[in-house]
C-alpha positions as a Python dict, from the first residue, in 0.01 Angstrom:
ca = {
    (1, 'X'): (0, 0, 0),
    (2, 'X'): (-142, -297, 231),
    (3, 'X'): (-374, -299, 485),
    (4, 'X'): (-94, -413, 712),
    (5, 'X'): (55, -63, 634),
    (6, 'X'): (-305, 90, 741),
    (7, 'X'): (-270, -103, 1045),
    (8, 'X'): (69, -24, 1189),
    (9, 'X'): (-41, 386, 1111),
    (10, 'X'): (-333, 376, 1345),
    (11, 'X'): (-102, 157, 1619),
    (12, 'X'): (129, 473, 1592),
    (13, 'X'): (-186, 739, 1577),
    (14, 'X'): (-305, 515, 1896),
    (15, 'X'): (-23, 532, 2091),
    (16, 'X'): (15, 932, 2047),
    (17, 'X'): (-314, 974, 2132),
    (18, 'X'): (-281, 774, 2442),
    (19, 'X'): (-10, 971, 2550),
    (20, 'X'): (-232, 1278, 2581),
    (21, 'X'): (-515, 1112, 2650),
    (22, 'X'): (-468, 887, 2917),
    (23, 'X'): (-825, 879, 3011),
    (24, 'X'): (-897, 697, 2685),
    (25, 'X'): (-635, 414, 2763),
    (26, 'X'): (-794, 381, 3111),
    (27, 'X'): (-1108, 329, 2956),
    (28, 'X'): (-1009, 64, 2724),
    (29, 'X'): (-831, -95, 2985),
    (30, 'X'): (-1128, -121, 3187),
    (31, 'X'): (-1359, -249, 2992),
    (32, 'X'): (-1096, -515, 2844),
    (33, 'X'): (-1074, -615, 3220),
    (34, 'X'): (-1477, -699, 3206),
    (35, 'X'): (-1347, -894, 2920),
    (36, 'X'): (-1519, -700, 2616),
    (37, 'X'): (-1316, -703, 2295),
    (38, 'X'): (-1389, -427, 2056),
    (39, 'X'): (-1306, -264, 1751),
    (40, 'X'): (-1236, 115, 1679),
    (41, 'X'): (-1507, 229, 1530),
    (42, 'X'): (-1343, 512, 1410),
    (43, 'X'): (-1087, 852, 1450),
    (44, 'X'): (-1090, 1204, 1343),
    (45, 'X'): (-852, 1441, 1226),
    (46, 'X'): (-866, 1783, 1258),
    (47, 'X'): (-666, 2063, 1011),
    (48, 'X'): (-691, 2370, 856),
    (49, 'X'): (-800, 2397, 452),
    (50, 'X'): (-430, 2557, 385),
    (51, 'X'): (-237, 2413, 92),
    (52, 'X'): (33, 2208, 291),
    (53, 'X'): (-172, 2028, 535),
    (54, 'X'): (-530, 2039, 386),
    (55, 'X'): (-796, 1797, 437),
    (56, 'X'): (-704, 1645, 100),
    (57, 'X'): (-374, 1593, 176),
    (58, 'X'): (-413, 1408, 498),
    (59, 'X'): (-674, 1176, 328),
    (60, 'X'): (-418, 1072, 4),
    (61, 'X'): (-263, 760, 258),
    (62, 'X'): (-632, 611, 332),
    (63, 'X'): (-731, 689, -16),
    (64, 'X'): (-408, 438, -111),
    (65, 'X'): (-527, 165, 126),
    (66, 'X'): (-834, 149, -62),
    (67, 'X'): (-1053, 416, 192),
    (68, 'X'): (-1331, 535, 2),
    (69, 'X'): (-1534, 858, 46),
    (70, 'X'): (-1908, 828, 232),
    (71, 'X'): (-1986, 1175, 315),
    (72, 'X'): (-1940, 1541, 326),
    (73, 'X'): (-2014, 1747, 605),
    (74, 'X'): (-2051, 2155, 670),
    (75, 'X'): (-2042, 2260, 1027),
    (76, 'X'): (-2130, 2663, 907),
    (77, 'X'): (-2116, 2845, 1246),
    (78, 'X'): (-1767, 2685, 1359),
    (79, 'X'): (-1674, 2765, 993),
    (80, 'X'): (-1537, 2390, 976),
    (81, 'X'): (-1587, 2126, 685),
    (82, 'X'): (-1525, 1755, 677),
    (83, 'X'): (-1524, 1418, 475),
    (84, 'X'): (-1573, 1062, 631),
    (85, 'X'): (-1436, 798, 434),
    (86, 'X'): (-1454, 379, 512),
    (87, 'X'): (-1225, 41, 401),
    (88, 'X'): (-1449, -176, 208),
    (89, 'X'): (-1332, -461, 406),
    (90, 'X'): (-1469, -309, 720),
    (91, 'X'): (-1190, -416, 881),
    (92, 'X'): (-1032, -113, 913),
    (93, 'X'): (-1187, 190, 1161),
    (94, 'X'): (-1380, 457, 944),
    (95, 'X'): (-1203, 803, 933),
    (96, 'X'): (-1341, 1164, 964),
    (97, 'X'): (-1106, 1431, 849),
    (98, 'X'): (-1180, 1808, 936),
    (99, 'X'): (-1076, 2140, 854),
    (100, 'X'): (-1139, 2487, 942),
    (101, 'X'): (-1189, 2729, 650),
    (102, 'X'): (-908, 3012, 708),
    (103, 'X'): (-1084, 3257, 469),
    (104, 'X'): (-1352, 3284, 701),
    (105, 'X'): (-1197, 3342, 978),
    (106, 'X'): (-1018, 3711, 1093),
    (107, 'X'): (-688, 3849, 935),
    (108, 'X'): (-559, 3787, 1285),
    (109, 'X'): (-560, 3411, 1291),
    (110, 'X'): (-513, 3358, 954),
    (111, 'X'): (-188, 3546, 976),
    (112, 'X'): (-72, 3328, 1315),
    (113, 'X'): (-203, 2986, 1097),
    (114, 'X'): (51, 3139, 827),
    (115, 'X'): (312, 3202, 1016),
    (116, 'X'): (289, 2882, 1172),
    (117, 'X'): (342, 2687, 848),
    (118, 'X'): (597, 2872, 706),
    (119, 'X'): (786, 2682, 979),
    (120, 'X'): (710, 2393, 796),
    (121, 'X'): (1033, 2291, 611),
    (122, 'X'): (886, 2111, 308),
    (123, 'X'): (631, 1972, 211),
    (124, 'X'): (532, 1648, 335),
    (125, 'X'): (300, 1352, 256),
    (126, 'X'): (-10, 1285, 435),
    (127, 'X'): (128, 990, 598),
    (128, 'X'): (450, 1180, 692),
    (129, 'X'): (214, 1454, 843),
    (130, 'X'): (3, 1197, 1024),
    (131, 'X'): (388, 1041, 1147),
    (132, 'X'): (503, 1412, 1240),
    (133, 'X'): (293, 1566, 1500),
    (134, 'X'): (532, 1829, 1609),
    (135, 'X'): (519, 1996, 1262),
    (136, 'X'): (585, 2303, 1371),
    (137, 'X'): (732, 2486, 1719),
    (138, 'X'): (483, 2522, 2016),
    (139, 'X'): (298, 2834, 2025),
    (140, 'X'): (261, 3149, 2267),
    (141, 'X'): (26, 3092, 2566),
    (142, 'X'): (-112, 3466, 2435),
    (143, 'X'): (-130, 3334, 2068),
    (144, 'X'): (-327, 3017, 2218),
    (145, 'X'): (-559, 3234, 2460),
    (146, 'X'): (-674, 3463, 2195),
    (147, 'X'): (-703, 3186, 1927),
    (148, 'X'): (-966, 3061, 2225),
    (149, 'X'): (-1190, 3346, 2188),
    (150, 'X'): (-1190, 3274, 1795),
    (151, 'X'): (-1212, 2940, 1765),
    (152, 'X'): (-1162, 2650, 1969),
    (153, 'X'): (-1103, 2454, 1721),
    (154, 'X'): (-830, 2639, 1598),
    (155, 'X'): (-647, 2685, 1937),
    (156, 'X'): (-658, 2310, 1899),
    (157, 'X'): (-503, 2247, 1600),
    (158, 'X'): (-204, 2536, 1699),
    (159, 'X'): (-118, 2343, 2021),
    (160, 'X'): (-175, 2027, 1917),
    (161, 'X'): (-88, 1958, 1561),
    (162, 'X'): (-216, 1741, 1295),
    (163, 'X'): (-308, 1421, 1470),
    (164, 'X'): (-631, 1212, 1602),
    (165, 'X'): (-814, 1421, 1831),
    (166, 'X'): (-1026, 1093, 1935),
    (167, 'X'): (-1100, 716, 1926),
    (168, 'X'): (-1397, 529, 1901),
    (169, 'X'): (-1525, 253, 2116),
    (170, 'X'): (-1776, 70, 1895),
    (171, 'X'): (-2045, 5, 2104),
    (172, 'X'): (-2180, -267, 1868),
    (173, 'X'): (-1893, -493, 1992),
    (174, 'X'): (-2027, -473, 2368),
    (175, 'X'): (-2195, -743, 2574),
    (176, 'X'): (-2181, -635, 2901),
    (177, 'X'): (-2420, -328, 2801),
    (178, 'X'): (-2719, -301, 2652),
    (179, 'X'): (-2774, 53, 2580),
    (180, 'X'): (-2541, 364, 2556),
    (181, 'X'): (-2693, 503, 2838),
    (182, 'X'): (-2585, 216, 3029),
    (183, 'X'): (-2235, 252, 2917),
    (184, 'X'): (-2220, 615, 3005),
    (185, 'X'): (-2395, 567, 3387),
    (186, 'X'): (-2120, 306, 3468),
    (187, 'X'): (-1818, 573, 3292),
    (188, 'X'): (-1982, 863, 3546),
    (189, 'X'): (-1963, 610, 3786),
    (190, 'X'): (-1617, 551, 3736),
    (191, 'X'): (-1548, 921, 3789),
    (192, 'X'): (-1515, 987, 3390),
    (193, 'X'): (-1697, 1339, 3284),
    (194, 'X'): (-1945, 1304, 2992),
    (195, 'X'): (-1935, 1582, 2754),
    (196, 'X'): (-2227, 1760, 2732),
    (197, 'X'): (-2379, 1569, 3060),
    (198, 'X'): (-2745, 1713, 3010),
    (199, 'X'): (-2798, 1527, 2695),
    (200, 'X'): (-2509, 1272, 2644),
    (201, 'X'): (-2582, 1116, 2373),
    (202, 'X'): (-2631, 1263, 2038),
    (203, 'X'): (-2847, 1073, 1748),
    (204, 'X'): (-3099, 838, 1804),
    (205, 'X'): (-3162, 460, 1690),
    (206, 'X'): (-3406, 636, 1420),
    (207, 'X'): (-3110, 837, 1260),
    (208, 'X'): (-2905, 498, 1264),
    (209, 'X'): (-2640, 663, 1495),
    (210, 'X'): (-2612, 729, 1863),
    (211, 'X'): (-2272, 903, 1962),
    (212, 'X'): (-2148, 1000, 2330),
    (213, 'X'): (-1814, 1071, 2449),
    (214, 'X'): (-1570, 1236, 2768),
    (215, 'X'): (-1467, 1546, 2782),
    (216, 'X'): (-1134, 1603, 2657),
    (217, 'X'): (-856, 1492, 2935),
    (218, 'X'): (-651, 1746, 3075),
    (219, 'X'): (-298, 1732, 2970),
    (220, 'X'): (20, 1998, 3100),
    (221, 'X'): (129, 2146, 2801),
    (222, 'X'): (387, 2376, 2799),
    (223, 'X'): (463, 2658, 2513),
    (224, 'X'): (676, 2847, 2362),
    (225, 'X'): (692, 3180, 2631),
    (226, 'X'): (787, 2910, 2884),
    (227, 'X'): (446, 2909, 3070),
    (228, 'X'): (308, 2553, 3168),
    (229, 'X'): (-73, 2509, 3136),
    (230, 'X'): (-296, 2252, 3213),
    (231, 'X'): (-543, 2220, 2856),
    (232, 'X'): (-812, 2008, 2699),
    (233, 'X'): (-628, 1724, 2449),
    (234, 'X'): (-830, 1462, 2284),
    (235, 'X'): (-1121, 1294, 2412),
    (236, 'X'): (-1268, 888, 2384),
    (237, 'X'): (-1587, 810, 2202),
    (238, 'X'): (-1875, 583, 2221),
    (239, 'X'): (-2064, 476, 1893),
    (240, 'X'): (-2383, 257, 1827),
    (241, 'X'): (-2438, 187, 1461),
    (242, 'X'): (-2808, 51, 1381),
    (243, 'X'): (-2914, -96, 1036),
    (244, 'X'): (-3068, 88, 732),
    (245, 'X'): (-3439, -28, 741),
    (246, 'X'): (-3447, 30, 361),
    (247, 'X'): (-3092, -189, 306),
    (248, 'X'): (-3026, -392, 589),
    (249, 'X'): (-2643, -270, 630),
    (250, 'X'): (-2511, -117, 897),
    (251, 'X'): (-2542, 255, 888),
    (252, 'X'): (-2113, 380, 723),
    (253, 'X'): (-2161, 766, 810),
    (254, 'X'): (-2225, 999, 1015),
    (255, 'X'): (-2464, 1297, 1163),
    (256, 'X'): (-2389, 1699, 1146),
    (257, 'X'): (-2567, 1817, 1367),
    (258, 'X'): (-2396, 1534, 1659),
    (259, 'X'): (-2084, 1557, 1507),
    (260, 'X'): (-2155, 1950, 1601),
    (261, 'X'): (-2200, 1870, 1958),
    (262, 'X'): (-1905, 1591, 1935),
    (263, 'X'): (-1663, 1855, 1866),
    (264, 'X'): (-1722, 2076, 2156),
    (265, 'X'): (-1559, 1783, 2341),
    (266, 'X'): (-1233, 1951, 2327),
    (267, 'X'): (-1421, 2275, 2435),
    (268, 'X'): (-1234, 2496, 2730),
    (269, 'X'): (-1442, 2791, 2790),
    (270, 'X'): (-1756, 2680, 2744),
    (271, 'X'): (-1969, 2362, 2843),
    (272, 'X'): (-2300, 2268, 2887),
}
């Protein structure tokens, strides 16, 4: 597969992530208007670890356009694993993939997350499931509530279905800013809501990585039992890369313990 191929997938994952996200294509409007130009630094995915739709499936497309692994990641108390993987041309945005491990999670929502893909008709590619968001029938404003008070994450992935859950503004590309604090004050001053406004930014020029981002825009969603609900969607990010003192290259990966806090993004009930 070409890298034009890998090109014309994230247009697609860009323009379905705009549509529920319209605060993200605001943003990059803006700053485009202060005449910045920037790449993506990168976008997540988030899935469950169930045969049909499992981390590894979703990664086989990158893998073909010549992605390669840099990193594992265990997020233990939202029972969620991931992989980050990078084009050796760096041409290409880095890509996180996620998943939430089912067998730790209650009998309850593991039977709803079955039930769910047994709607699935076949079996599909990774790039066909990245191509496919509506994979499988909306679910039950009850199903979604009580997925809530489970798992976020998984109430997520039920309403939303496998595609990019954010964007990345790389920060590195910027000239009209000279920190990430200085990018965030003018967003708030914009009207934009910071997640996690207390402490915005996660990482720290030491760790190589500093990481802020909105709060998930609010998109009406309607489900299956007919009820019409304003929810959290997807969310835009803000990255600053620094060198490795020890190599010289720009820092390829990523932290666990801000990707933690970069996941609560999408959060509904709680925020801090």
């Amino acid at each position: 597969m070409s890298q034009k191929e890998a090109e014309l997938m994230f247009e697609h994952l860009w323009r379905d992530f705009a549509a529920i996200a319209p605060q993200a294509a605001h943003i990059h409007a803006l700053l485009k208007s202060k005449g910045e130009h920037f790449r993506n630094d990168h976008v997540a995915i988030r899935t469950f670890d169930a045969a049909k739709i499992a981390l590894e499936v979703l990664a086989e497309p990158f893998l073909q356009w010549g992605y390669k692994p840099t990193g594992d990641y265990a997020f233990k108390e939202k029972k969620i694993c991931a992989r980050s993987y990078s084009h050796p041309s760096g041409e290409l945005p880095r890509v996180f993939i996620s998943e939430l491990l089912l067998s730790q999670c209650s009998a309850t929502l593991q039977k709803h997350v079955r039930g769910m893909l047994e709607q699935l008709e076949e079996t599909l590619s990774g790039e066909a499931l990245l191509r496919n968001q509506a994979l499988w029938p909306r679910i039950n404003y009850s199903v979604y509530r009580q997925m809530l008070e489970e798992s976020e994450y998984a109430a997520w992935v039920m309403a939303f279905g496998i595609r990019t859950n954010h964007f990345t503004v790389n920060f590195n590309d910027l000239q009209a800013f000279t920190t990430l604090r200085e990018l965030n004050d003018f967003l708030v001053s914009e009207g934009f809501e910071l997640n996690s406004p207390n402490q915005p930014i996660q990482g720290s020029s030491e760790s190589m990585l500093e990481q802020s981002s909105t709060r998930a825009d609010h998109v009406m969603w309607r489900f299956s039992d007919g009820e019409e609900r304003s929810i959290r969607s997807c969310y835009y990010e803000f990255c600053r890369r620094y060198p490795d003192p020890k190599t010289g290259t720009w820092y390829d990966g990523f932290i666990t313990n801000s990707a933690d806090k970069i996941f609560e993004s999408t959060n509904v009930q709680s925020f801090t």
